[in-house]
N, CA, C and O atoms as a printed pandas DataFrame, in Angstrom:
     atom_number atom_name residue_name chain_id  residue_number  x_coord  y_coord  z_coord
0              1         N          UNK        A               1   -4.495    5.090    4.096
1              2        CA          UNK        A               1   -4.615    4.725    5.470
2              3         C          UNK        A               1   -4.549    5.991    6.299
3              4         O          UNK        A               1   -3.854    6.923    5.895
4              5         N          UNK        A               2   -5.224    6.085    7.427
5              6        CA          UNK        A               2   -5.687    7.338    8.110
6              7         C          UNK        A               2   -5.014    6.855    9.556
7              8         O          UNK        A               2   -5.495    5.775    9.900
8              9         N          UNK        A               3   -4.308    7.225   10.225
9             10        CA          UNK        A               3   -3.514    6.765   11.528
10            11         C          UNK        A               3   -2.533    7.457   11.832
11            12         O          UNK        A               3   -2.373    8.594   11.388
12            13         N          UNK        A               4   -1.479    6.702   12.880
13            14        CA          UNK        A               4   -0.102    6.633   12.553
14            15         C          UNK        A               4   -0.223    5.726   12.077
15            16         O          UNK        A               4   -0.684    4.627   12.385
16            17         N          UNK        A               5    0.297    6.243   11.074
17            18        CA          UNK        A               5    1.130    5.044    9.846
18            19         C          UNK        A               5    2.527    6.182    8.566
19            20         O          UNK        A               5    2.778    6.055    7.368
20            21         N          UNK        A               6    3.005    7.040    9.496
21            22        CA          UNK        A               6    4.087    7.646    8.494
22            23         C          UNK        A               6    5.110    7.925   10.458
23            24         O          UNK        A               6    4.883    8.374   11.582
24            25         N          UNK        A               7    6.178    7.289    9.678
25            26        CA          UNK        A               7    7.285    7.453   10.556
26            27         C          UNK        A               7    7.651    5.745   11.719
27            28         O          UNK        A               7    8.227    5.697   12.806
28            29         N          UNK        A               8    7.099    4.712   10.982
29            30        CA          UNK        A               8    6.843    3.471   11.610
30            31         C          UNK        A               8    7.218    2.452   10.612
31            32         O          UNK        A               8    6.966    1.261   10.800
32            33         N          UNK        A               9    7.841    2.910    9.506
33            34        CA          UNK        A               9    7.955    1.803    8.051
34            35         C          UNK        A               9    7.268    1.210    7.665
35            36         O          UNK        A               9    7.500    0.036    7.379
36            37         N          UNK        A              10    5.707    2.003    7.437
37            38        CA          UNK        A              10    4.672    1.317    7.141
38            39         C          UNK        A              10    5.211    1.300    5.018
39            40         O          UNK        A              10    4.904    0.325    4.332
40            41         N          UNK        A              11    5.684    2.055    4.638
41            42        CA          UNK        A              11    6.014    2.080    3.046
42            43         C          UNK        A              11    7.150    0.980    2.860
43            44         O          UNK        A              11    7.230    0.252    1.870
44            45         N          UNK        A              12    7.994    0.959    3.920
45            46        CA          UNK        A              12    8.914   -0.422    3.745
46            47         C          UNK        A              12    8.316   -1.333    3.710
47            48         O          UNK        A              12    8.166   -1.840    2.598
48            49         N          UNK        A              13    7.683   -1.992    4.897
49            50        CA          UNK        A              13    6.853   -2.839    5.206
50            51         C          UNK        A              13    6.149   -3.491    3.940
51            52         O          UNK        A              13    6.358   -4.593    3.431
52            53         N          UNK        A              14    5.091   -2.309    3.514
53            54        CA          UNK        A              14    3.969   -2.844    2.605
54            55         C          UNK        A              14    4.615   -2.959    1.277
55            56         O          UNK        A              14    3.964   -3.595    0.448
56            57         N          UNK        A              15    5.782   -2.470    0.889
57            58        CA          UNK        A              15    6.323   -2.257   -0.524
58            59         C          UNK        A              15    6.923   -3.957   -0.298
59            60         O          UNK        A              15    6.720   -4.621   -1.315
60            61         N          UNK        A              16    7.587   -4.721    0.800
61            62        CA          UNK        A              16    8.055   -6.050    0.931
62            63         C          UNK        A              16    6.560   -7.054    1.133
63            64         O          UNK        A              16    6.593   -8.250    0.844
64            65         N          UNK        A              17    5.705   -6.605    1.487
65            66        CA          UNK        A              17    4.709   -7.809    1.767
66            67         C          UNK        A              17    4.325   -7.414   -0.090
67            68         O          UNK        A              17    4.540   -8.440   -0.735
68            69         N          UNK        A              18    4.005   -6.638   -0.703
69            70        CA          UNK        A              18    3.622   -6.647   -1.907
70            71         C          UNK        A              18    4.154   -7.109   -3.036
71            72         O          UNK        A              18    3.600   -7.529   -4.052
72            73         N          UNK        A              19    5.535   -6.965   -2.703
73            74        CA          UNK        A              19    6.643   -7.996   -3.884
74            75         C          UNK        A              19    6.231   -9.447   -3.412
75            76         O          UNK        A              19    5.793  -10.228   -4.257
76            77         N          UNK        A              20    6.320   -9.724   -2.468
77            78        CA          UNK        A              20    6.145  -10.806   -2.169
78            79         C          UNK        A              20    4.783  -11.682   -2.467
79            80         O          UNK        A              20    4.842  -12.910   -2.530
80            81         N          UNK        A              21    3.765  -11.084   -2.613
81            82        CA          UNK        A              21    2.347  -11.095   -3.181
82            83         C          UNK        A              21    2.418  -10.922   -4.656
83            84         O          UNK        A              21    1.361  -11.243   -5.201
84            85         N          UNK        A              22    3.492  -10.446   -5.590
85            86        CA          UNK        A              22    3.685  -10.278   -6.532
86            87         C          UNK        A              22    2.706   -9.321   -7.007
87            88         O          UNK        A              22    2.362   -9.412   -8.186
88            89         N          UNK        A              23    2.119   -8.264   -6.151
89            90        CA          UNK        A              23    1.573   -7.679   -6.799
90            91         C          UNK        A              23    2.282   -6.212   -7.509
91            92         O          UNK        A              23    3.434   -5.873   -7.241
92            93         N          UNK        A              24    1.447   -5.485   -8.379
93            94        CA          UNK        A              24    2.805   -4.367   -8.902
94            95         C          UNK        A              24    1.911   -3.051   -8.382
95            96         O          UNK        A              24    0.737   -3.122   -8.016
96            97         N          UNK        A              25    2.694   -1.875   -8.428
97            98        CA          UNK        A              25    2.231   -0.246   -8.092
98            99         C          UNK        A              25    3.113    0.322   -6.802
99           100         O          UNK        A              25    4.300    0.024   -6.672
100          101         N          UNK        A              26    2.593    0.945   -6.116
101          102        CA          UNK        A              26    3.065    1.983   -5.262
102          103         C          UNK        A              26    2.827    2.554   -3.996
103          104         O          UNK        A              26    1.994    3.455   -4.093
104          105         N          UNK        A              27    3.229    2.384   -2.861
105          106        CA          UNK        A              27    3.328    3.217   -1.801
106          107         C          UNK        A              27    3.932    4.527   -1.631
107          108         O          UNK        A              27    5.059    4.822   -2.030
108          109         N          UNK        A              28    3.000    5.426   -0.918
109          110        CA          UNK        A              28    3.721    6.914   -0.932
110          111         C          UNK        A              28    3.059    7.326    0.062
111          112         O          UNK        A              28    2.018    6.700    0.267
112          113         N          UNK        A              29    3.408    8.569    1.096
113          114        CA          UNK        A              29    3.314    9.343    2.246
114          115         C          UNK        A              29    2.343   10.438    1.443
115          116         O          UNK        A              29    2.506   10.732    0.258
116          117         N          UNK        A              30    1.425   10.922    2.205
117          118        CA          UNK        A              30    0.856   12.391    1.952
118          119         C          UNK        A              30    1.099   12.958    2.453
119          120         O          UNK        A              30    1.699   12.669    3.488
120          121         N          UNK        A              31    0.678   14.819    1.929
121          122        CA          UNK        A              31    1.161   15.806    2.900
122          123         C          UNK        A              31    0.329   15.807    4.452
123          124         O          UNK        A              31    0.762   15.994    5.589
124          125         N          UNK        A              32   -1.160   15.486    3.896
125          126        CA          UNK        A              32   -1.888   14.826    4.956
126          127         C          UNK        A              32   -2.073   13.998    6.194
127          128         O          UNK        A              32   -2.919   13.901    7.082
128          129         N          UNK        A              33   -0.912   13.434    5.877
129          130        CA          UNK        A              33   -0.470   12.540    7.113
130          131         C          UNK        A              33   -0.976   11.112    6.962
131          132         O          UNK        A              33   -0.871   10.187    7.768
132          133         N          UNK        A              34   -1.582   11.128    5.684
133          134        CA          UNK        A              34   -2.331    9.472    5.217
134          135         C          UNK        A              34   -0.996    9.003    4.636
135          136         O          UNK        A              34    0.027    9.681    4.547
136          137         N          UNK        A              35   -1.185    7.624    4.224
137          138        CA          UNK        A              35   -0.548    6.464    3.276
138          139         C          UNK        A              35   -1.001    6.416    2.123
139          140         O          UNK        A              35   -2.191    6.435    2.435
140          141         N          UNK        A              36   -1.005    6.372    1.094
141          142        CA          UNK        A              36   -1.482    6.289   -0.106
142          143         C          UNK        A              36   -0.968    4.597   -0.863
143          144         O          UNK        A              36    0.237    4.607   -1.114
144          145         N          UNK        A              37   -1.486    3.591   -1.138
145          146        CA          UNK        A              37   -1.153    2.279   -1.686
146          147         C          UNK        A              37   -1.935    2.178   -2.624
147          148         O          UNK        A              37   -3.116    2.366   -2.332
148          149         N          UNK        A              38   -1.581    1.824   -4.208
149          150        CA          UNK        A              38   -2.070    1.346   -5.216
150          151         C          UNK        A              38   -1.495    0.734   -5.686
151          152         O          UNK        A              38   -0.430    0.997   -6.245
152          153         N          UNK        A              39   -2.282   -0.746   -5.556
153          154        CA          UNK        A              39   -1.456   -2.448   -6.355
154          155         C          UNK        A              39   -2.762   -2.911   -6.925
155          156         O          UNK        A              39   -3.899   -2.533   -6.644
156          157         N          UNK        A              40   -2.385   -3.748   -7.725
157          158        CA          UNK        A              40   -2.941   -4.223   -8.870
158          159         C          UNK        A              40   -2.203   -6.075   -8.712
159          160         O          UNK        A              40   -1.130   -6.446   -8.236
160          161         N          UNK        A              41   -3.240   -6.795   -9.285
161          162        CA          UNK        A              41   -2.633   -8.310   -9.028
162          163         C          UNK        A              41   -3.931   -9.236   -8.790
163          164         O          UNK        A              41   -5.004   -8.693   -9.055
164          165         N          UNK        A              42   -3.979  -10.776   -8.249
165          166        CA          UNK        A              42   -4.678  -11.776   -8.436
166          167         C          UNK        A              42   -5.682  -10.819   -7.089
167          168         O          UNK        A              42   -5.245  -10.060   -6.224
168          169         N          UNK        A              43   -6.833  -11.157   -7.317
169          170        CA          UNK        A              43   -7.728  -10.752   -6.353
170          171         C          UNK        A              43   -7.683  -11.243   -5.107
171          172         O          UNK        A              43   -8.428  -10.576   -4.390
172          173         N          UNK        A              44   -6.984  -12.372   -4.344
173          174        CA          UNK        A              44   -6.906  -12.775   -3.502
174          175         C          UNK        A              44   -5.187  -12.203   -2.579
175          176         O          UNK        A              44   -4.833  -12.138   -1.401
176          177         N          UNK        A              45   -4.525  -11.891   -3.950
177          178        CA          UNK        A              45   -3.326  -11.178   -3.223
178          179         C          UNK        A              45   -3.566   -9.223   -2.700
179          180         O          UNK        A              45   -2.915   -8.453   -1.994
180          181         N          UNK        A              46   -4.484   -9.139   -3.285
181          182        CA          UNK        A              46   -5.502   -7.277   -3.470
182          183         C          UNK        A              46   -5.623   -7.548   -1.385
183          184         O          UNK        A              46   -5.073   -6.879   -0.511
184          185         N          UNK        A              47   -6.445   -8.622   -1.257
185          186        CA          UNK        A              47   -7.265   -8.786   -0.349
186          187         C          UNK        A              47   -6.245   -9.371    0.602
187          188         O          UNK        A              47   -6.776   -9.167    1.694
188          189         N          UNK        A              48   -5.426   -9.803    0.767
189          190        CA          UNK        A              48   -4.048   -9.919    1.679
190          191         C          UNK        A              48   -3.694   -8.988    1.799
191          192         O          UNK        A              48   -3.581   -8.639    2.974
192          193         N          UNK        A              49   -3.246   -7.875    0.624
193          194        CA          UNK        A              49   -2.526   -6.349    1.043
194          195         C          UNK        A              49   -3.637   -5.853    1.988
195          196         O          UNK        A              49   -3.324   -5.790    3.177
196          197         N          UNK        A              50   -5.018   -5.456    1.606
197          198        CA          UNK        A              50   -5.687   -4.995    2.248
198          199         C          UNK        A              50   -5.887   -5.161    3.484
199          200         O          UNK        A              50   -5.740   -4.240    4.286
200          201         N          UNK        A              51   -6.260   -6.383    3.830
201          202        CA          UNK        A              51   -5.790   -7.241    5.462
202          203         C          UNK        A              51   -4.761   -6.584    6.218
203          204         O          UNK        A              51   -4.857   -6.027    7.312
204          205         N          UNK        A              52   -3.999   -6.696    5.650
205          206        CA          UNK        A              52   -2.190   -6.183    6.224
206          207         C          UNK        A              52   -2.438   -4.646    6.685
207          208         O          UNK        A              52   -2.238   -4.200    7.815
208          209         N          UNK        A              53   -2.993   -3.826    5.378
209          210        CA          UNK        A              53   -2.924   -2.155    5.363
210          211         C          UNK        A              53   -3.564   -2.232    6.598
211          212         O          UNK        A              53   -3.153   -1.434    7.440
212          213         N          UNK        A              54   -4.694   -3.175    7.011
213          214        CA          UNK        A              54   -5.630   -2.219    8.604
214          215         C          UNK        A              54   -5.023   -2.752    9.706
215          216         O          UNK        A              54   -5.591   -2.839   10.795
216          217         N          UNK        A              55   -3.770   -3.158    9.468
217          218        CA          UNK        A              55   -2.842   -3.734   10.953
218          219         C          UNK        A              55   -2.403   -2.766   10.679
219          220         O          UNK        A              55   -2.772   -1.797   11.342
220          221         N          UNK        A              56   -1.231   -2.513    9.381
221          222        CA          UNK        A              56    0.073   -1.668    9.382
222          223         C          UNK        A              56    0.867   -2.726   10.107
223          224         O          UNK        A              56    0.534   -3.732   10.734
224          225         N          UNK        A              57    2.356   -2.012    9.731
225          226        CA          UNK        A              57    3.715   -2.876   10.780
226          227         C          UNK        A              57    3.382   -2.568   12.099
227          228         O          UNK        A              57    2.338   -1.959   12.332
228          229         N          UNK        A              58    4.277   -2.975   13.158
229          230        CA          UNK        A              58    4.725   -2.494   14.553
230          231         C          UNK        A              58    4.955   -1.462   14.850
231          232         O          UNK        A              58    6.081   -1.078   14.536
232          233         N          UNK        A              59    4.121   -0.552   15.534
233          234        CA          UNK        A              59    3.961    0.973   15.638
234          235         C          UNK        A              59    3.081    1.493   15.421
235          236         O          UNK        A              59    2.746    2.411   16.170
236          237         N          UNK        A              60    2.229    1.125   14.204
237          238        CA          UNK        A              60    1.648    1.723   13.588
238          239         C          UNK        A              60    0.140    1.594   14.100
239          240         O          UNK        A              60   -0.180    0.441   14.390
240          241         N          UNK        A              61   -0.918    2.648   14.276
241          242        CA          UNK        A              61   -2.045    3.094   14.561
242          243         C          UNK        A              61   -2.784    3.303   13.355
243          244         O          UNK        A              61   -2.525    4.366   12.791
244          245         N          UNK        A              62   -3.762    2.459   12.732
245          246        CA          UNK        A              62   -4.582    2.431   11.703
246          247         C          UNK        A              62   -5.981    2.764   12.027
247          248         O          UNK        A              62   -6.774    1.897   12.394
248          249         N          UNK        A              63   -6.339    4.173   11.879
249          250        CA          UNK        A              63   -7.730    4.319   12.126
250          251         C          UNK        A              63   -8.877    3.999   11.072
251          252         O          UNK        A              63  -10.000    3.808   11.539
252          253         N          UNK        A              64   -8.666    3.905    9.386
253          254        CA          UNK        A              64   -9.062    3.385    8.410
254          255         C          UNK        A              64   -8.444    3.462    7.126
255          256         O          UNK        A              64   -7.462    4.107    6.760
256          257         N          UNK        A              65   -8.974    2.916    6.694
257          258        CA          UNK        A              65   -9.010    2.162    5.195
258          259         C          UNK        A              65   -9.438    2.301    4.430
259          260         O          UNK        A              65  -10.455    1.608    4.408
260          261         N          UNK        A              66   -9.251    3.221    3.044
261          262        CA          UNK        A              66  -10.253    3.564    2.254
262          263         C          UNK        A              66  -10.440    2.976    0.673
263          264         O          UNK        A              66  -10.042    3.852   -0.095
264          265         N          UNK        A              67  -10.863    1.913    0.015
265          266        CA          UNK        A              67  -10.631    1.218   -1.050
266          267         C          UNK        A              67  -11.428    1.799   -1.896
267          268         O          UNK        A              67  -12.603    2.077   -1.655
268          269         N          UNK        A              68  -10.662    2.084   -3.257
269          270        CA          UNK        A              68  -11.308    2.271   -4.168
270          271         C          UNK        A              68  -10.749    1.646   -5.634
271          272         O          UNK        A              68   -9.555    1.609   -5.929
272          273         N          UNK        A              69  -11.908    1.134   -6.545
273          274        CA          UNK        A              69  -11.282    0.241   -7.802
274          275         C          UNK        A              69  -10.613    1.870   -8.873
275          276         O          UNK        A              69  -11.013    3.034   -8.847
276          277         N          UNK        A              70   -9.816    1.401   -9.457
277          278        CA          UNK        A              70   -8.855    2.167  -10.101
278          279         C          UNK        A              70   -8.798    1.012  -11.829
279          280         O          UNK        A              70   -8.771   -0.217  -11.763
280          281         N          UNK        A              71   -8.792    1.628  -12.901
281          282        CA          UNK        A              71   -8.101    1.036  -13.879
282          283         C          UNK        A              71   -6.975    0.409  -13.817
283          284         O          UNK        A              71   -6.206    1.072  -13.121
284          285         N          UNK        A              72   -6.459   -0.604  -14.225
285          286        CA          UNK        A              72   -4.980   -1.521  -14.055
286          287         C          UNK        A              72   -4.003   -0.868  -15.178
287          288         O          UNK        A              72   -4.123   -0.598  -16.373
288          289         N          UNK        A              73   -3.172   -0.770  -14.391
289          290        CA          UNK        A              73   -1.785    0.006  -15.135
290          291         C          UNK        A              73   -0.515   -1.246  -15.705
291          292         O          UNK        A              73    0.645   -1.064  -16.075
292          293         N          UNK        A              74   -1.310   -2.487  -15.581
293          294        CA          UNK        A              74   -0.210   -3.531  -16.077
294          295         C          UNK        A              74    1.444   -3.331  -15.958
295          296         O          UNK        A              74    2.296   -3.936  -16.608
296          297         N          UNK        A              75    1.683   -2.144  -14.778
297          298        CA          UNK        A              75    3.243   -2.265  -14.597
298          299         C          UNK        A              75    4.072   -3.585  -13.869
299          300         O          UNK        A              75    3.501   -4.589  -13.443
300          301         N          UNK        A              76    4.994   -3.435  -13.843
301          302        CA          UNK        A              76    5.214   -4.746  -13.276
302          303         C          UNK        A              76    6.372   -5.003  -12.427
303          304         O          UNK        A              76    7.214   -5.900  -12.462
304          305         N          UNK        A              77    6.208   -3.973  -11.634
305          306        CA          UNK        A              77    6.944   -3.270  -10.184
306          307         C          UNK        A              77    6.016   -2.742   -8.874
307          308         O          UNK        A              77    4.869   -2.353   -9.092
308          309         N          UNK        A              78    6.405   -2.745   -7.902
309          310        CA          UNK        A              78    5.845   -1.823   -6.994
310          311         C          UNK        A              78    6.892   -1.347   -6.062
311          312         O          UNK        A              78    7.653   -2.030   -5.376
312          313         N          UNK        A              79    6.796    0.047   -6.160
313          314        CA          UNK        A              79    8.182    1.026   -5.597
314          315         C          UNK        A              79    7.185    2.112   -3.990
315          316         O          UNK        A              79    6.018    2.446   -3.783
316          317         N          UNK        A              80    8.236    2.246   -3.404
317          318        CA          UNK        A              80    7.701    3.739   -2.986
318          319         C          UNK        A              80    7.710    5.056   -3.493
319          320         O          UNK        A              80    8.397    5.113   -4.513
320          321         N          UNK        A              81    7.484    5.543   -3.349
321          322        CA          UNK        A              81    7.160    6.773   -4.344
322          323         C          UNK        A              81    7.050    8.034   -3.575
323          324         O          UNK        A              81    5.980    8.192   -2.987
324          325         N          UNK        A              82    7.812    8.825   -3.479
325          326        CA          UNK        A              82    8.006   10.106   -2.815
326          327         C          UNK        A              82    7.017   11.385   -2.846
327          328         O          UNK        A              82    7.313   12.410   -2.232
């Protein structure tokens, strides 16, 4: 995600809407000033996170969204990640 979206709990935020979606993987900050999110899960819960990522929480300024398919890592967590 390309915005403000670091310093607004956009990694809290999306790490709780994603357990909750049961989907598994990771949120993390770049040095860049982007968001970085990779989850894995039912295709219709993919497409809820995604929805969510171009709001962001309260605060947050989302200028885009960049999706790309990735191989599935069958973990079965999703953390933030430093």
């Amino acid at each position: 995600m390309r915005g403000r979206v670091q310093g607004v709990g956009f990694r809290a935020a999306c790490q709780q809407l994603a357990r909750q979606l049961s989907l598994s993987g990771w949120v993390r900050n770049s040095r860049d000033g982007t968001v970085e999110v990779e989850a894995e899960g039912p295709a219709h819960a993919l497409t809820e996170l995604r929805l969510w990522c171009e709001r962001g929480p309260s605060g947050a300024a989302v200028h885009g969204v960049t999706t790309v398919q990735l191989p599935a890592t069958h973990e079965d967590w999703f953390e933030i990640r430093r």
